[in-house]
Tab-separated table of C-alpha atoms and ligand atoms in Angstrom:
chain	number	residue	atom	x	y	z
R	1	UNK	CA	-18.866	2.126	20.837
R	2	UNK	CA	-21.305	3.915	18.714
R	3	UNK	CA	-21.122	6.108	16.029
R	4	UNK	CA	-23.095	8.693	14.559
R	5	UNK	CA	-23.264	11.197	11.165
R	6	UNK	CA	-22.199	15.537	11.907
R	7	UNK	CA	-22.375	17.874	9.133
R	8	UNK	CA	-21.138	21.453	9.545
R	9	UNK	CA	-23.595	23.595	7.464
R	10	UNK	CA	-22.427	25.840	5.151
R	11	UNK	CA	-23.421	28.941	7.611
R	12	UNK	CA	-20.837	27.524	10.180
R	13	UNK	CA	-18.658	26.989	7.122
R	14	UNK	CA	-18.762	30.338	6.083
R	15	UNK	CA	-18.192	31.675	9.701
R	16	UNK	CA	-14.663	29.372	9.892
R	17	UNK	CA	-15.387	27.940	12.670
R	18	UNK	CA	-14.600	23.955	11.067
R	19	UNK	CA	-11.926	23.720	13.647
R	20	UNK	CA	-13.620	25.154	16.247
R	21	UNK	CA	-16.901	22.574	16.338
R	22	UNK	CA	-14.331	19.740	15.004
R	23	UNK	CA	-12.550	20.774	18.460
R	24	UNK	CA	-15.828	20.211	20.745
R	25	UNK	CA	-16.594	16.590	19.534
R	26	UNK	CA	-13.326	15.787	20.275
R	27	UNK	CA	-12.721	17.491	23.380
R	28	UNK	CA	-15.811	15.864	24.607
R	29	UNK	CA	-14.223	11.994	23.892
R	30	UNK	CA	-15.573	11.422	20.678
R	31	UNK	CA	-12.971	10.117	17.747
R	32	UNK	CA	-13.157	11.613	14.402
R	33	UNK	CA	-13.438	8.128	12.290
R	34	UNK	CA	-14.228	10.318	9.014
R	35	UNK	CA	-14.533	13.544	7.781
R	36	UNK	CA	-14.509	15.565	4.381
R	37	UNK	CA	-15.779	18.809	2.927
R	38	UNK	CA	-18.232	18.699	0.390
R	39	UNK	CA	-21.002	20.834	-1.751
R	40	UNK	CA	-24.193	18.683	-2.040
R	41	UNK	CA	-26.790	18.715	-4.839
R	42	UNK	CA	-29.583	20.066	-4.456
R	43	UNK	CA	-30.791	15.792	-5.272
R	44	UNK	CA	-28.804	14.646	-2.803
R	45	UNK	CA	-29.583	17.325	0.184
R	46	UNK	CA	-33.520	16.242	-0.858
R	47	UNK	CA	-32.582	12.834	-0.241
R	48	UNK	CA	-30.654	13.394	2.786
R	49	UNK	CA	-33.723	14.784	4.563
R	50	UNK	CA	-36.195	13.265	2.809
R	51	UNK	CA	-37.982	12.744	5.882
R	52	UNK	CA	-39.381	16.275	5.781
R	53	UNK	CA	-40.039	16.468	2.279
R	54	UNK	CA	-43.810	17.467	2.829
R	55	UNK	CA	-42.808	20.038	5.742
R	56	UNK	CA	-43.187	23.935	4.399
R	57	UNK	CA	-39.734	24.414	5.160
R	58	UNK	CA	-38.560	21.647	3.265
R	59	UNK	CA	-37.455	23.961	0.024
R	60	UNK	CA	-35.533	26.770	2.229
R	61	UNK	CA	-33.972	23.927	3.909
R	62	UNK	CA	-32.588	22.426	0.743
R	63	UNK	CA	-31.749	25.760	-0.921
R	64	UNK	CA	-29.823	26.439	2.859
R	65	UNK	CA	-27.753	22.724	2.343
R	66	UNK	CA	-26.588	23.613	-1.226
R	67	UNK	CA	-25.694	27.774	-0.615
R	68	UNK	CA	-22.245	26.485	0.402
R	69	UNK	CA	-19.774	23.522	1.181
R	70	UNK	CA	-20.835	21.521	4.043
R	71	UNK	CA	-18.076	18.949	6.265
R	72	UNK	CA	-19.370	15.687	7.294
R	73	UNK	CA	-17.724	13.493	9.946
R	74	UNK	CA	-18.175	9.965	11.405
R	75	UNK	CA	-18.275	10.812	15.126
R	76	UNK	CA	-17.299	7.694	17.235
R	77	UNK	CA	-17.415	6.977	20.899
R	78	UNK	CA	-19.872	6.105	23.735
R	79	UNK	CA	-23.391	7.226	23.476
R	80	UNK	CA	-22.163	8.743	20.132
R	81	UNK	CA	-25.655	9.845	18.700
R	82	UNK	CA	-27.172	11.253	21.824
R	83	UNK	CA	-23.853	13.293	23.080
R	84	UNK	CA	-23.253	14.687	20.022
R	85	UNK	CA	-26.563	16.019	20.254
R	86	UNK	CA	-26.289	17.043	23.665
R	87	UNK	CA	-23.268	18.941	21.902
R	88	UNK	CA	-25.315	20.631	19.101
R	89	UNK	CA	-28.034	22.326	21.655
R	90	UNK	CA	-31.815	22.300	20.288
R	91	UNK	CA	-32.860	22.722	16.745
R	92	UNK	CA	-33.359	26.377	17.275
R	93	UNK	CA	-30.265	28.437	18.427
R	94	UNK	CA	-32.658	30.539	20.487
R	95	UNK	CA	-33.290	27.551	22.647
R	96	UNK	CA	-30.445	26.153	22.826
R	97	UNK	CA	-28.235	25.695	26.024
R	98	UNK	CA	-26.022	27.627	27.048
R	99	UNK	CA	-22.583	26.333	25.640
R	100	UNK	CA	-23.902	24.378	22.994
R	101	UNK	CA	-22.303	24.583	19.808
R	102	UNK	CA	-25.979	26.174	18.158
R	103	UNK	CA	-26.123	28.663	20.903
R	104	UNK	CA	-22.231	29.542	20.203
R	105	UNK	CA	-22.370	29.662	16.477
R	106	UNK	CA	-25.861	29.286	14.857
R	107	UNK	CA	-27.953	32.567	14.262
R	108	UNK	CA	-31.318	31.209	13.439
R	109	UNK	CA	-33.684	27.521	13.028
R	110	UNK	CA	-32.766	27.721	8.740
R	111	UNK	CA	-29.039	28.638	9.733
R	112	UNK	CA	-28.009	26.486	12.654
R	113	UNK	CA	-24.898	25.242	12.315
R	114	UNK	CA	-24.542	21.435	12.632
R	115	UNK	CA	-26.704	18.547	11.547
R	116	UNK	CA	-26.348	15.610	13.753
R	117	UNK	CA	-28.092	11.656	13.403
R	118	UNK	CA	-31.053	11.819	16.144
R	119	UNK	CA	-31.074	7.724	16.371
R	120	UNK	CA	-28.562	4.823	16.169
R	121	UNK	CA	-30.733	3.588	13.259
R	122	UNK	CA	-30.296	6.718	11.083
R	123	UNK	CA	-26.574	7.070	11.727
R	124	UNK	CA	-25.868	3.836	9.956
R	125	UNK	CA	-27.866	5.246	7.095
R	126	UNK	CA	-26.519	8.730	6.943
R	127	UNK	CA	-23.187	7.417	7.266
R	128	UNK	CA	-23.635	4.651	4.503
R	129	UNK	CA	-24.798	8.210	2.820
R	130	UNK	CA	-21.583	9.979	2.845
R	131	UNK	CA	-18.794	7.138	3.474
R	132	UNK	CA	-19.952	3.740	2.455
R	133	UNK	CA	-16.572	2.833	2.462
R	134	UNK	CA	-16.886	2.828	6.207
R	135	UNK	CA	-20.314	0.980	6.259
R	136	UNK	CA	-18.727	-2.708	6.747
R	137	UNK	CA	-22.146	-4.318	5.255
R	138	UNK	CA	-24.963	-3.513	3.533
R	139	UNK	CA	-27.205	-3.939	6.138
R	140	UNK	CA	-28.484	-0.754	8.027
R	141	UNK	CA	-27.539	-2.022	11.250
R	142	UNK	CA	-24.401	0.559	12.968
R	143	UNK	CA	-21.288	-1.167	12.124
W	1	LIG	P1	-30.836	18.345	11.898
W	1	LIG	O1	-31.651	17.194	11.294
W	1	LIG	O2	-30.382	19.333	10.858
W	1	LIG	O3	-29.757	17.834	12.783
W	1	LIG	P2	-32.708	18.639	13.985
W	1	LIG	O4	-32.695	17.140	14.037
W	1	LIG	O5	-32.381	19.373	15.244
W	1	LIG	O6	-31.776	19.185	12.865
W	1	LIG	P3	-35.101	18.447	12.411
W	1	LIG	O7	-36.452	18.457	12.988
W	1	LIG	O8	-34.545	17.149	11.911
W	1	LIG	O9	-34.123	19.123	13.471
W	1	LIG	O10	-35.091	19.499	11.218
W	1	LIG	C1	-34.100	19.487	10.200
W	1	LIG	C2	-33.712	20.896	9.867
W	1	LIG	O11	-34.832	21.548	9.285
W	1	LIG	C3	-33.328	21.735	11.080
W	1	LIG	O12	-31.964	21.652	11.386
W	1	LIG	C4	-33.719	23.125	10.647
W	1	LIG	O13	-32.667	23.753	9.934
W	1	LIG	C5	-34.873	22.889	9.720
W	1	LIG	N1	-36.122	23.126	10.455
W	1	LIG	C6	-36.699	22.304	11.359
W	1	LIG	N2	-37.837	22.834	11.850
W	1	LIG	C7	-37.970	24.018	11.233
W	1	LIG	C8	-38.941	25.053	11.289
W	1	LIG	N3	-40.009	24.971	12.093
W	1	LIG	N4	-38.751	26.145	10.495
W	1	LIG	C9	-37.675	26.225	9.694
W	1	LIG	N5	-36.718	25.288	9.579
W	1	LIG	C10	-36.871	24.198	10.339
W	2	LIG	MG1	-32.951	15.913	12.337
């Protein structure tokens, strides 16, 4: 078992299509452990993807995160971080497979639709994030 971090963006949001994605991890054998609806800070959507804090995007990206209330789920299940990106489609909706949830929903790269953790390493982080009450220690390992 493996789990992994999802956030609906606020464009997906905005669209109402919560149930809808929601619907596709779980339809695809992954168990909702956790989920909630949320508006981040502009501080804590900088932290969140602090990893591309130099990239030239990095400020739209932020001011995207924070234009709306985002849902964030624990995702459970086998091969949780690499199926629920198999779900999502490729960073840009344009290339994304057909039947992926960014080629059903998202309209552009800034606007597209789900974030998901791209590592068993990062989901333990992004989900101490946004639930550490389901983080059993304070390691980063992926309890
Ligand atoms: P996410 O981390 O949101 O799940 P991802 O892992 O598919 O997306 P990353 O490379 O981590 O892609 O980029 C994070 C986010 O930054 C993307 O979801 C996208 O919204 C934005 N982004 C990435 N590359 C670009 C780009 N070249 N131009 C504009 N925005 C970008
Ligand atoms: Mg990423």
């Amino acid at each position: 078992m493996e789990k992994t971090l999802s956030i609906i963006k606020p464009d997906a949001v905005k669209k109402n299509v919560v149930g809808k994605i929601l619907s596709r991890f779980e339809d695809a054998g992954l168990r909702i452990a956790g989920t909630k609806m949320l508006s981040l800070s502009a501080e804590q959507a900088g932290e969140f993807y602090a990893i591309h804090k130099e990239r030239p995007f990095f400020k739209d990206l932020v001011a995207f995160m924070t234009s709306g209330p985002v849902v964030v789920s624990v995702l459970e299940g086998n091969d949780a971080v690499a199926l629920n990106r198999k779900l999502m489609g490729a960073t840009n909706p344009k290339e994304a497979a057909p039947g992926t949830i960014r080629a059903d929903f998202a309209e552009s790269i800034d606007a597209n639709a789900v974030h998901g953790s791209d590592s068993a390493e990062n989901a333990a982080i992004e989900i101490k994030f946004f639930f550490p009450e389901l983080s059993k220690c304070g390691c980063s390992c992926s309890h």
